[in-house]
Coordinates of C-alpha atoms in Angstrom, one line a residue:
Chain A
M19 CA 46.9 27.2 15.9
N20 CA 48.3 30.6 14.9
I21 CA 51.2 28.9 13.1
I22 CA 48.7 26.9 11.0
L23 CA 46.8 30.0 10.2
S24 CA 50.0 31.7 9.2
S25 CA 50.8 28.8 6.9
I26 CA 47.4 29.1 5.3
S27 CA 47.7 32.8 4.8
Q28 CA 51.1 32.4 3.2
G29 CA 49.8 29.6 1.1
L30 CA 47.3 32.1 -0.3
L31 CA 50.0 34.4 -1.4
W32 CA 52.1 31.6 -2.8
S33 CA 49.1 30.2 -4.7
I34 CA 49.1 33.2 -7.1
M35 CA 52.6 32.0 -8.1
A36 CA 51.2 28.5 -8.6
I37 CA 48.4 29.8 -10.7
G38 CA 50.9 31.6 -12.9
V39 CA 52.8 28.4 -13.3
Y40 CA 49.5 26.6 -14.1
L41 CA 48.9 29.0 -17.0
T42 CA 52.2 28.1 -18.8
F43 CA 52.5 24.5 -17.6
R44 CA 49.0 23.2 -18.1
I45 CA 47.2 25.7 -20.3
L46 CA 50.1 26.4 -22.7
D47 CA 51.7 23.0 -22.1
V48 CA 55.2 24.4 -21.7
A49 CA 57.6 24.1 -18.7
D50 CA 58.6 27.7 -18.2
L51 CA 61.6 28.3 -15.9
T52 CA 61.3 32.1 -16.2
T53 CA 59.4 31.6 -12.9
E54 CA 62.7 31.4 -11.0
G55 CA 63.6 34.9 -12.2
S56 CA 60.2 36.6 -12.5
F57 CA 59.3 35.8 -8.9
P58 CA 62.3 37.6 -7.4
L59 CA 61.8 40.3 -10.1
G60 CA 58.4 41.1 -8.7
A61 CA 59.9 41.1 -5.2
A62 CA 62.7 43.4 -6.3
I63 CA 60.5 45.9 -8.1
C64 CA 58.0 46.0 -5.3
G65 CA 60.7 46.2 -2.6
S66 CA 62.7 49.0 -4.1
L67 CA 59.7 51.0 -5.0
L68 CA 58.4 50.7 -1.4
V69 CA 61.8 51.7 0.0
N70 CA 61.5 54.8 -2.2
G71 CA 58.2 55.7 -0.7
I72 CA 56.0 54.7 -3.6
S73 CA 52.4 53.6 -2.8
P74 CA 52.2 49.8 -2.3
W75 CA 49.3 49.7 -4.8
I76 CA 51.5 51.1 -7.5
A77 CA 54.5 49.0 -6.4
T78 CA 52.4 45.8 -6.6
L79 CA 50.9 46.7 -10.0
L80 CA 54.3 47.6 -11.5
A81 CA 55.7 44.2 -10.2
F82 CA 52.9 42.5 -12.2
I83 CA 53.9 44.5 -15.3
G84 CA 57.6 43.7 -14.8
G85 CA 56.8 40.0 -14.6
A86 CA 54.7 40.3 -17.7
A87 CA 57.7 41.9 -19.5
A88 CA 59.9 39.0 -18.4
G89 CA 57.2 36.6 -19.8
L90 CA 57.2 38.6 -23.1
V91 CA 61.0 38.0 -23.4
S92 CA 60.7 34.3 -22.8
G93 CA 57.7 34.0 -25.0
Y94 CA 59.4 35.9 -27.8
L95 CA 62.5 33.8 -27.6
H96 CA 60.4 30.6 -27.7
V97 CA 58.0 31.6 -30.4
K98 CA 59.9 33.9 -32.7
W99 CA 63.4 32.6 -32.3
R100 CA 62.2 29.0 -31.9
I101 CA 64.3 28.4 -28.8
P102 CA 63.0 25.4 -26.9
A103 CA 60.8 26.5 -24.0
L104 CA 63.0 25.2 -21.3
L105 CA 66.1 27.0 -22.7
A106 CA 64.2 30.2 -23.3
G107 CA 63.1 30.2 -19.6
I108 CA 66.7 29.5 -18.5
I109 CA 68.0 32.3 -20.6
T110 CA 65.5 34.8 -19.2
M111 CA 66.0 33.6 -15.7
T112 CA 69.7 33.9 -15.9
G113 CA 69.5 37.4 -17.3
L114 CA 67.0 38.4 -14.7
Y115 CA 69.5 37.5 -11.9
S116 CA 71.6 40.5 -12.9
I117 CA 68.6 42.7 -13.5
N118 CA 67.1 41.9 -10.1
L119 CA 70.5 42.8 -8.5
R120 CA 70.5 46.1 -10.3
I121 CA 66.9 46.9 -9.3
M122 CA 67.6 46.1 -5.6
G123 CA 71.2 47.5 -5.7
Q124 CA 72.2 44.8 -3.2
A125 CA 71.5 41.1 -2.6
N126 CA 68.7 41.7 -0.2
L127 CA 66.5 44.6 0.7
Y128 CA 64.6 45.2 3.9
I129 CA 61.3 47.0 3.7
L130 CA 60.5 47.0 7.4
G131 CA 58.7 50.1 8.4
E132 CA 57.5 50.9 4.9
G133 CA 53.8 51.0 4.2
T134 CA 52.7 47.8 2.5
L135 CA 49.3 46.5 1.4
I136 CA 49.3 44.2 4.5
Q137 CA 50.2 47.1 6.8
S138 CA 47.3 49.1 5.5
V139 CA 44.9 46.3 6.4
Q140 CA 46.6 45.9 9.8
D141 CA 46.0 49.6 10.3
L142 CA 42.3 48.7 10.4
G143 CA 43.0 47.0 13.7
V144 CA 43.6 43.4 12.9
S145 CA 46.6 41.1 13.6
K146 CA 49.2 40.5 10.9
T147 CA 48.0 37.0 10.2
V148 CA 44.4 38.1 9.7
A149 CA 45.6 41.0 7.5
V150 CA 47.6 38.5 5.3
L151 CA 44.5 36.3 5.2
I152 CA 42.4 39.2 4.0
V153 CA 44.9 40.4 1.4
G154 CA 45.5 36.9 0.2
T155 CA 41.8 36.0 -0.1
L156 CA 41.0 39.2 -1.9
A157 CA 44.0 38.8 -4.3
V158 CA 43.2 35.2 -5.0
T159 CA 39.5 35.9 -5.6
L160 CA 40.3 38.8 -7.9
V161 CA 42.9 36.8 -9.9
I162 CA 40.7 33.7 -10.3
G163 CA 37.7 35.8 -11.1
L164 CA 39.5 37.8 -13.8
L165 CA 41.2 34.7 -15.2
H166 CA 37.8 32.9 -15.4
L167 CA 36.3 35.8 -17.4
F168 CA 39.4 36.2 -19.6
F169 CA 39.7 32.5 -20.5
H170 CA 36.1 32.5 -21.6
T171 CA 36.6 35.4 -24.1
E172 CA 37.3 34.7 -27.7
I173 CA 41.0 35.3 -27.1
G174 CA 41.0 33.3 -23.9
L175 CA 39.5 30.3 -25.8
A176 CA 42.1 30.7 -28.5
I177 CA 44.9 30.6 -25.9
R178 CA 43.5 27.4 -24.3
S179 CA 43.0 25.9 -27.7
T180 CA 46.5 26.7 -28.7
G181 CA 48.0 24.9 -25.7
D182 CA 45.7 22.0 -26.3
N183 CA 46.0 21.4 -30.0
H184 CA 48.4 23.5 -32.0
A185 CA 47.6 22.1 -35.5
M186 CA 43.8 22.4 -34.9
S187 CA 44.3 26.0 -33.6
E188 CA 46.3 27.0 -36.6
A189 CA 43.8 25.4 -39.0
N190 CA 41.1 27.5 -37.3
G191 CA 43.1 30.7 -38.0
I192 CA 44.4 31.3 -34.5
R193 CA 47.7 33.2 -34.3
T194 CA 49.2 30.5 -32.1
G195 CA 52.5 32.4 -31.6
S196 CA 50.8 35.5 -30.2
M197 CA 48.5 33.4 -28.0
K198 CA 51.5 31.7 -26.5
V199 CA 53.2 35.1 -25.8
I200 CA 50.1 36.4 -24.1
G201 CA 50.0 33.2 -21.9
Y202 CA 53.7 33.7 -21.0
M203 CA 53.1 37.3 -20.1
L204 CA 50.0 36.6 -17.9
G205 CA 51.7 33.7 -16.2
N206 CA 54.8 35.5 -15.3
G207 CA 52.9 38.7 -14.4
L208 CA 51.1 36.6 -11.8
I209 CA 54.3 35.0 -10.6
A210 CA 55.9 38.4 -10.1
L211 CA 52.7 39.6 -8.3
S212 CA 53.0 36.7 -5.9
G213 CA 56.7 37.7 -5.3
A214 CA 55.6 41.3 -4.6
L215 CA 52.9 40.2 -2.1
L216 CA 55.3 37.8 -0.3
T217 CA 57.9 40.5 -0.1
Q218 CA 55.4 42.7 1.7
N219 CA 54.5 39.8 3.9
N220 CA 58.1 38.9 4.8
G221 CA 59.5 42.4 5.0
F222 CA 62.4 41.8 2.7
A223 CA 63.3 40.9 -0.9
D224 CA 66.2 38.5 -1.5
I225 CA 68.1 37.8 -4.7
S226 CA 67.9 34.1 -4.1
M227 CA 64.2 33.9 -3.2
G228 CA 63.3 32.6 -6.7
I229 CA 65.3 29.3 -6.3
G230 CA 62.9 26.4 -6.2
T231 CA 59.8 28.4 -7.0
I232 CA 59.0 26.3 -10.1
V233 CA 59.1 23.2 -7.9
I234 CA 56.8 24.8 -5.4
G235 CA 54.4 25.9 -8.1
L236 CA 54.4 22.5 -9.8
A237 CA 54.0 20.7 -6.5
S238 CA 50.9 22.8 -5.7
I239 CA 49.4 22.0 -9.1
I240 CA 50.1 18.2 -8.8
I241 CA 48.7 18.1 -5.3
A242 CA 45.5 19.7 -6.6
E243 CA 45.3 17.3 -9.6
V244 CA 45.9 14.2 -7.5
F245 CA 42.9 15.0 -5.3
F246 CA 40.5 16.5 -7.9
H247 CA 40.0 15.3 -11.4
R248 CA 38.3 16.9 -14.4
L249 CA 37.3 20.3 -13.3
T250 CA 36.3 23.5 -15.0
L251 CA 39.1 26.2 -15.1
A252 CA 37.9 28.3 -12.2
K253 CA 37.4 25.3 -10.0
R254 CA 40.8 23.9 -11.0
L255 CA 42.4 27.2 -10.1
L256 CA 40.7 27.1 -6.7
T257 CA 42.1 23.6 -6.1
V258 CA 45.6 24.9 -7.0
V259 CA 45.1 27.4 -4.2
L260 CA 44.2 24.5 -1.9
G261 CA 47.3 22.7 -3.2
S262 CA 49.5 25.6 -2.3
I263 CA 48.0 25.7 1.2
V264 CA 48.4 22.0 1.6
Y265 CA 52.0 22.3 0.5
R266 CA 52.7 25.0 3.1
L267 CA 51.1 22.8 5.8
L268 CA 53.3 19.9 4.7
L269 CA 56.4 22.2 5.0
L270 CA 55.2 23.2 8.4
L271 CA 54.8 19.6 9.4
V272 CA 58.3 18.8 8.2
L273 CA 59.7 21.8 10.1
E274 CA 57.9 20.7 13.3
M275 CA 59.7 17.4 13.0
N276 CA 62.9 19.4 13.6
V277 CA 64.1 19.1 10.1
D278 CA 66.8 21.6 9.3
P279 CA 65.2 24.4 7.2
Q280 CA 68.2 24.0 4.8
D281 CA 66.8 20.6 3.9
L282 CA 63.4 22.0 2.9
K283 CA 64.3 22.3 -0.8
L284 CA 65.4 18.7 -0.9
F285 CA 62.1 17.7 0.7
S286 CA 60.2 19.8 -1.9
A287 CA 62.2 18.2 -4.7
I288 CA 61.4 14.7 -3.4
L289 CA 57.8 15.5 -2.9
L290 CA 57.4 16.8 -6.5
A291 CA 59.3 13.8 -7.9
I292 CA 57.0 11.4 -6.1
A293 CA 53.9 13.3 -7.1
L294 CA 54.9 13.5 -10.8
G295 CA 56.0 9.8 -10.8
L296 CA 52.8 8.6 -9.1
P297 CA 50.9 7.7 -12.3
A298 CA 53.8 5.6 -13.5
I299 CA 54.2 4.0 -10.1
Q300 CA 50.5 3.2 -9.9
S301 CA 50.5 1.6 -13.4
R302 CA 53.1 -0.9 -12.2
L303 CA 50.8 -1.9 -9.4
P304 CA 47.7 -2.7 -11.4
K305 CA 45.9 -4.5 -8.6
L306 CA 45.8 -1.3 -6.5
T307 CA 44.3 1.0 -9.0
S308 CA 40.8 0.8 -10.5
T309 CA 40.8 -0.1 -14.2
K310 CA 39.7 2.7 -16.4
T311 CA 37.6 1.8 -19.3
K312 CA 39.0 3.2 -22.5
G313 CA 37.5 3.7 -25.9
G314 CA 34.0 2.5 -25.7
S315 CA 31.6 2.2 -28.6
L316 CA 30.5 4.8 -31.1
S317 CA 27.7 7.3 -30.3
Chain B
M15 CA 34.6 33.5 -62.6
N16 CA 33.6 30.2 -61.1
T17 CA 37.1 29.2 -60.2
A18 CA 37.4 28.3 -56.5
L19 CA 41.1 27.3 -56.5
E20 CA 43.9 27.7 -58.9
L21 CA 47.2 25.9 -58.6
T22 CA 49.9 26.4 -61.1
D23 CA 53.1 24.3 -61.4
I24 CA 53.5 23.5 -57.7
H25 CA 56.9 22.1 -56.6
K26 CA 57.9 21.0 -53.2
S27 CA 61.0 19.2 -52.0
F28 CA 62.0 18.2 -48.5
E29 CA 65.5 17.9 -46.9
V30 CA 67.0 19.8 -49.8
G31 CA 70.8 19.5 -50.0
T32 CA 70.9 16.2 -48.0
V33 CA 71.2 12.6 -49.2
N34 CA 67.5 12.3 -48.2
E35 CA 66.4 15.0 -50.6
N36 CA 62.9 14.2 -51.7
H37 CA 61.2 15.9 -54.6
V38 CA 57.6 15.2 -53.5
L39 CA 55.5 17.5 -55.7
K40 CA 56.7 17.8 -59.3
G41 CA 54.8 20.5 -61.0
I42 CA 51.1 20.1 -60.1
S43 CA 48.6 22.3 -61.9
L44 CA 44.9 22.1 -61.2
T45 CA 41.9 24.4 -61.6
I46 CA 39.0 23.7 -59.3
Q47 CA 35.5 25.0 -60.0
K48 CA 33.1 26.2 -57.3
D49 CA 31.0 23.4 -55.9
D50 CA 33.5 20.8 -57.1
F51 CA 33.8 17.8 -54.8
I52 CA 37.1 16.2 -55.9
T53 CA 38.4 12.9 -54.6
I54 CA 42.2 12.3 -54.7
I55 CA 43.6 8.9 -54.7
G56 CA 47.1 7.5 -55.0
G57 CA 49.6 5.1 -53.4
N58 CA 51.8 5.8 -50.4
G59 CA 54.4 8.5 -51.2
A60 CA 52.4 9.8 -54.2
G61 CA 52.4 13.2 -52.6
K62 CA 48.7 13.5 -51.7
S63 CA 49.1 14.8 -48.1
T64 CA 51.9 17.1 -49.2
F65 CA 49.6 18.4 -51.9
L66 CA 46.9 19.2 -49.3
N67 CA 49.3 20.6 -46.8
S68 CA 50.7 22.9 -49.6
I69 CA 47.2 24.3 -50.2
A70 CA 46.6 24.7 -46.4
G71 CA 49.9 26.5 -46.1
N72 CA 51.6 24.3 -43.5
F73 CA 54.9 25.0 -45.3
P74 CA 56.0 27.3 -48.1
I75 CA 56.1 25.7 -51.6
D76 CA 59.4 25.9 -53.6
K77 CA 57.8 27.0 -56.8
G78 CA 54.4 27.7 -58.2
Y79 CA 51.3 29.8 -57.6
I80 CA 48.2 29.2 -55.5
A81 CA 45.1 31.4 -55.7
I82 CA 41.8 31.0 -54.0
D83 CA 38.8 32.9 -55.4
Q84 CA 41.3 34.9 -57.5
V85 CA 43.3 35.9 -54.3
D86 CA 47.0 35.0 -54.4
I87 CA 47.7 33.1 -51.2
T88 CA 51.1 31.5 -52.3
R89 CA 52.9 33.3 -49.5
T90 CA 50.1 33.5 -47.0
P91 CA 50.7 31.8 -43.6
A92 CA 48.4 28.9 -42.6
Y93 CA 46.5 30.8 -39.9
E94 CA 45.5 33.5 -42.4
R95 CA 44.5 30.9 -45.1
A96 CA 42.1 29.6 -42.5
K97 CA 39.9 32.5 -43.5
Y98 CA 39.2 30.5 -46.7
I99 CA 40.2 27.0 -46.0
S100 CA 39.1 24.5 -43.3
R101 CA 40.2 20.9 -42.9
V102 CA 39.6 17.6 -41.3
F103 CA 42.6 15.4 -40.5
Q104 CA 43.0 11.7 -40.6
D105 CA 43.7 11.5 -36.9
A106 CA 40.5 12.3 -34.9
K107 CA 42.7 13.8 -32.2
M108 CA 44.1 16.4 -34.6
G109 CA 40.9 18.2 -35.3
T110 CA 39.6 19.0 -31.9
A111 CA 41.0 20.4 -28.6
T112 CA 40.5 17.6 -26.1
R113 CA 40.3 19.6 -22.9
L114 CA 37.9 22.1 -24.3
T115 CA 34.2 21.3 -24.3
I116 CA 32.1 20.6 -27.4
E117 CA 30.7 24.1 -27.4
E118 CA 34.1 25.7 -26.8
N119 CA 35.5 23.8 -29.8
L120 CA 32.6 24.9 -31.9
A121 CA 33.2 28.5 -30.7
V122 CA 36.8 28.3 -31.8
A123 CA 35.7 27.1 -35.2
W124 CA 33.0 29.8 -35.3
K125 CA 35.7 32.5 -35.4
R126 CA 37.9 30.7 -38.0
G127 CA 39.8 33.3 -39.9
K128 CA 38.1 36.2 -38.0
K129 CA 39.5 38.6 -35.5
R130 CA 39.2 37.4 -31.9
G131 CA 38.7 40.0 -29.2
F132 CA 37.5 40.3 -25.6
A133 CA 33.9 39.5 -26.3
R134 CA 32.5 36.4 -24.6
G135 CA 33.6 33.3 -26.4
I136 CA 30.2 31.7 -26.5
K137 CA 27.1 33.8 -26.8
E138 CA 23.6 32.5 -26.3
S139 CA 22.7 33.0 -29.9
Q140 CA 25.6 30.9 -31.0
R141 CA 24.8 28.2 -28.5
K142 CA 21.4 27.9 -30.2
I143 CA 23.0 27.4 -33.6
F144 CA 25.5 24.9 -32.2
K145 CA 22.6 22.9 -30.7
E146 CA 20.7 22.9 -34.0
E147 CA 23.8 21.8 -36.0
L148 CA 24.7 19.1 -33.5
T149 CA 21.2 17.7 -33.7
K150 CA 21.7 17.2 -37.4
L151 CA 24.6 14.9 -36.7
D152 CA 22.2 12.6 -34.9
L153 CA 24.7 11.5 -32.4
G154 CA 23.1 13.0 -29.3
L155 CA 25.9 15.5 -28.9
E156 CA 23.4 18.4 -28.7
N157 CA 22.7 17.5 -25.1
R158 CA 26.4 17.3 -24.2
L159 CA 27.5 20.9 -25.1
K160 CA 29.6 21.2 -21.9
M161 CA 31.3 17.8 -22.2
E162 CA 35.0 17.7 -22.7
V163 CA 35.8 16.5 -26.2
G164 CA 38.5 14.1 -24.9
L165 CA 35.6 11.9 -23.6
L166 CA 34.1 11.4 -27.1
S167 CA 34.8 8.4 -29.3
G168 CA 36.9 8.7 -32.5
G169 CA 33.8 8.7 -34.7
Q170 CA 32.0 11.3 -32.6
R171 CA 35.1 13.5 -32.6
Q172 CA 35.5 13.2 -36.4
A173 CA 31.9 14.1 -36.9
L174 CA 32.4 17.1 -34.6
T175 CA 35.5 18.1 -36.5
L176 CA 33.5 17.9 -39.7
L177 CA 30.9 20.2 -38.2
M178 CA 33.6 22.6 -37.0
A179 CA 35.1 22.7 -40.4
T180 CA 31.8 23.6 -42.0
I181 CA 29.7 25.5 -39.4
V182 CA 31.0 28.6 -41.1
P183 CA 31.1 27.5 -44.8
P184 CA 34.7 27.6 -46.1
N185 CA 35.6 28.5 -49.6
L186 CA 37.5 25.2 -49.7
L187 CA 37.2 22.1 -47.5
L188 CA 40.2 19.8 -47.3
L189 CA 39.6 16.2 -46.1
D190 CA 42.8 14.2 -45.5
E191 CA 41.8 10.5 -45.3
H192 CA 39.4 11.6 -42.6
T193 CA 37.7 8.2 -42.3
A194 CA 40.7 6.0 -42.7
A195 CA 41.4 5.6 -39.0
L196 CA 37.8 4.6 -38.2
D197 CA 36.2 1.2 -38.1
P198 CA 34.1 0.4 -41.2
K199 CA 30.7 1.2 -39.7
T200 CA 31.9 4.5 -38.2
S201 CA 33.8 5.3 -41.4
E202 CA 30.6 4.9 -43.4
M203 CA 28.6 7.1 -41.0
V204 CA 31.2 9.9 -41.2
M205 CA 31.4 9.6 -45.0
N206 CA 27.7 9.8 -45.4
L207 CA 27.7 12.8 -43.2
T208 CA 30.5 14.4 -45.2
D209 CA 28.6 13.9 -48.5
R210 CA 25.4 15.3 -47.0
I211 CA 27.1 18.4 -45.6
I212 CA 29.0 19.1 -48.8
K213 CA 25.8 18.9 -50.8
E214 CA 23.6 20.8 -48.4
K215 CA 26.1 23.7 -48.0
K216 CA 27.3 23.5 -51.6
L217 CA 30.9 23.3 -50.6
T218 CA 34.0 23.0 -52.7
A219 CA 35.9 20.1 -51.4
L220 CA 39.1 18.1 -51.9
M221 CA 39.1 14.6 -50.3
I222 CA 42.1 12.3 -50.1
T223 CA 41.1 8.7 -49.8
H224 CA 43.0 5.4 -49.8
N225 CA 39.9 3.6 -51.1
M226 CA 39.1 3.4 -54.8
E227 CA 35.5 2.5 -54.2
Q228 CA 35.1 5.6 -52.1
A229 CA 36.9 7.8 -54.6
I230 CA 34.6 6.6 -57.3
Q231 CA 31.4 6.7 -55.3
Y232 CA 31.7 10.2 -54.0
G233 CA 32.3 13.6 -55.7
N234 CA 32.1 14.8 -59.3
R235 CA 35.7 14.6 -60.2
L236 CA 38.5 12.1 -59.5
I237 CA 42.2 12.7 -59.5
M238 CA 44.9 10.1 -59.2
M239 CA 48.3 11.0 -58.1
N240 CA 51.6 9.1 -58.7
N241 CA 55.1 10.1 -57.9
G242 CA 54.3 13.8 -57.3
Q243 CA 52.2 14.3 -60.4
I244 CA 48.5 14.0 -61.4
V245 CA 48.2 11.0 -63.7
V246 CA 44.4 10.6 -63.9
D247 CA 41.8 13.4 -63.9
V248 CA 38.2 12.4 -64.8
S249 CA 35.0 14.3 -64.2
G250 CA 31.4 14.6 -65.2
A251 CA 29.7 11.7 -67.0
E252 CA 33.0 9.8 -67.4
K253 CA 33.5 9.9 -63.6
Q254 CA 30.0 8.7 -63.0
Q255 CA 30.4 5.6 -65.2
L256 CA 33.9 4.9 -63.8
T257 CA 34.6 1.4 -62.3
V258 CA 37.7 0.2 -60.4
P259 CA 39.0 -1.8 -63.5
D260 CA 38.6 1.4 -65.6
L261 CA 40.6 3.3 -63.1
L262 CA 43.3 0.7 -62.9
N263 CA 43.6 0.8 -66.7
L264 CA 43.7 4.6 -66.9
F265 CA 46.4 4.6 -64.3
K266 CA 48.5 2.0 -66.2
K267 CA 48.0 3.9 -69.5
N268 CA 49.0 7.3 -68.0
S269 CA 51.8 6.4 -65.6
G270 CA 53.3 3.5 -67.5
Q271 CA 53.1 1.2 -64.5
A272 CA 50.5 -0.9 -62.8
V273 CA 49.0 -0.3 -59.4
T274 CA 50.8 -2.6 -57.1
E275 CA 49.4 -1.6 -53.7
D276 CA 46.9 -4.0 -52.4
A277 CA 45.5 -1.4 -50.0
L278 CA 44.6 0.8 -52.9
I279 CA 42.8 -1.9 -54.9
L280 CA 41.1 -3.6 -52.0
G281 CA 40.2 -0.5 -50.2

């Protein structure tokens, strides 16, 4: 039971990363690989600040800002230098590898014994798992609540419109380039925030902890979309959180089957490939899927 | 004083320096008065869409001068021209954001060319206006404010796009074959709506059409393009009495060639 609770609590922390991926992948409609660098960037910033005795609140906040800066770089490369989104992300991600090493000073950084956000909740007299659940729930609620408000402002609508229909947005006077950059910054800020929280949960930051994050994020999103269709933004983000938790539970299940942890990334990759390929596979089996009526008559 | 749009000697070429170099616009000059509703007709490759895109600012022009209400916009990017110009595209999918709701799309259009900040995207006062305006479309959309636009039919979306383009009256409305992709009945509905809105709001409009009947029936001035130039320009009483044979003769006289495209003649 405890191991399941632990997976759920970790799923909450990971879900903030998945929400960040959702912003670029679904709202902006770009595949942004900066994730793989901004996630460990958040961990590195938070970890090294904690080791130096900085308050975990400030360390976590600065991790978010660091991630947003990484998003700014990718967004700028993509929008202003017209580098394809995938390549812009790879460029930033590669550069961040060196930057993350510089920030940490070494390939991994242990923060055991430092005061973390989770530790400060534990100090109230609850177990680690409960503390992570509390921190995760609060963080997720705050993030989704703020995003819900933000994406219903004039600028928020403009960002969603830009990702949905570029030509229409420009015709309506939206500065599409700037809107994309804001989306990149928000998304990567959240991804770094997730990295910072997981570092505080795990007790260490590692230079290679970003590998595969984009796959985890996308898998969480796809799981959410397979089970729930046509939702408003806030509800969709909530289902992404559920997707992240389901994903953690799936990993747990696989580990319980005595699969070598080394093979987890392969499992994740296969899971995502199947989830992404599902629509195409379904369309080849027309008998098994309900026919959707398309078009319809006017008015 | 009453000039809405002034175009002077507009040139535009694509793929310059390659074997595919294509001189699409060859020195177009045109002065449009306020409240003019101009229909533009011409064969494939005549440069109609390039002409409209030049005005909207989708790409820089090679040579020439564009001014709207006496303001030089020749080098102004498209998103800034949106302050003056709104448009409806041929493809119904182009004019609306599918995953946004009807009211969210209208809210985006409401701020066309204005600064967007952190205020709420849709205020109650706006919602009331959206409802009233949607009611005028007579498609029942006023009860579906929170419906995703992707669920609407092509005709409904094109009517919504038209409302979005005009809910804040633009200095210039550009219509790029906006009924061409619809079935005849829907096309007529959208066209009647267009005519009504243009008259009610006293808009200045440019409408590309592939249909001679339509070009003659609507608007107060008709322009025919051929090979990147304006070859026919009729307005006022002359335009009112114009028939399809007249138009074919005018075209032949001015361009030195006959209209050969069936689509243009048959509509």
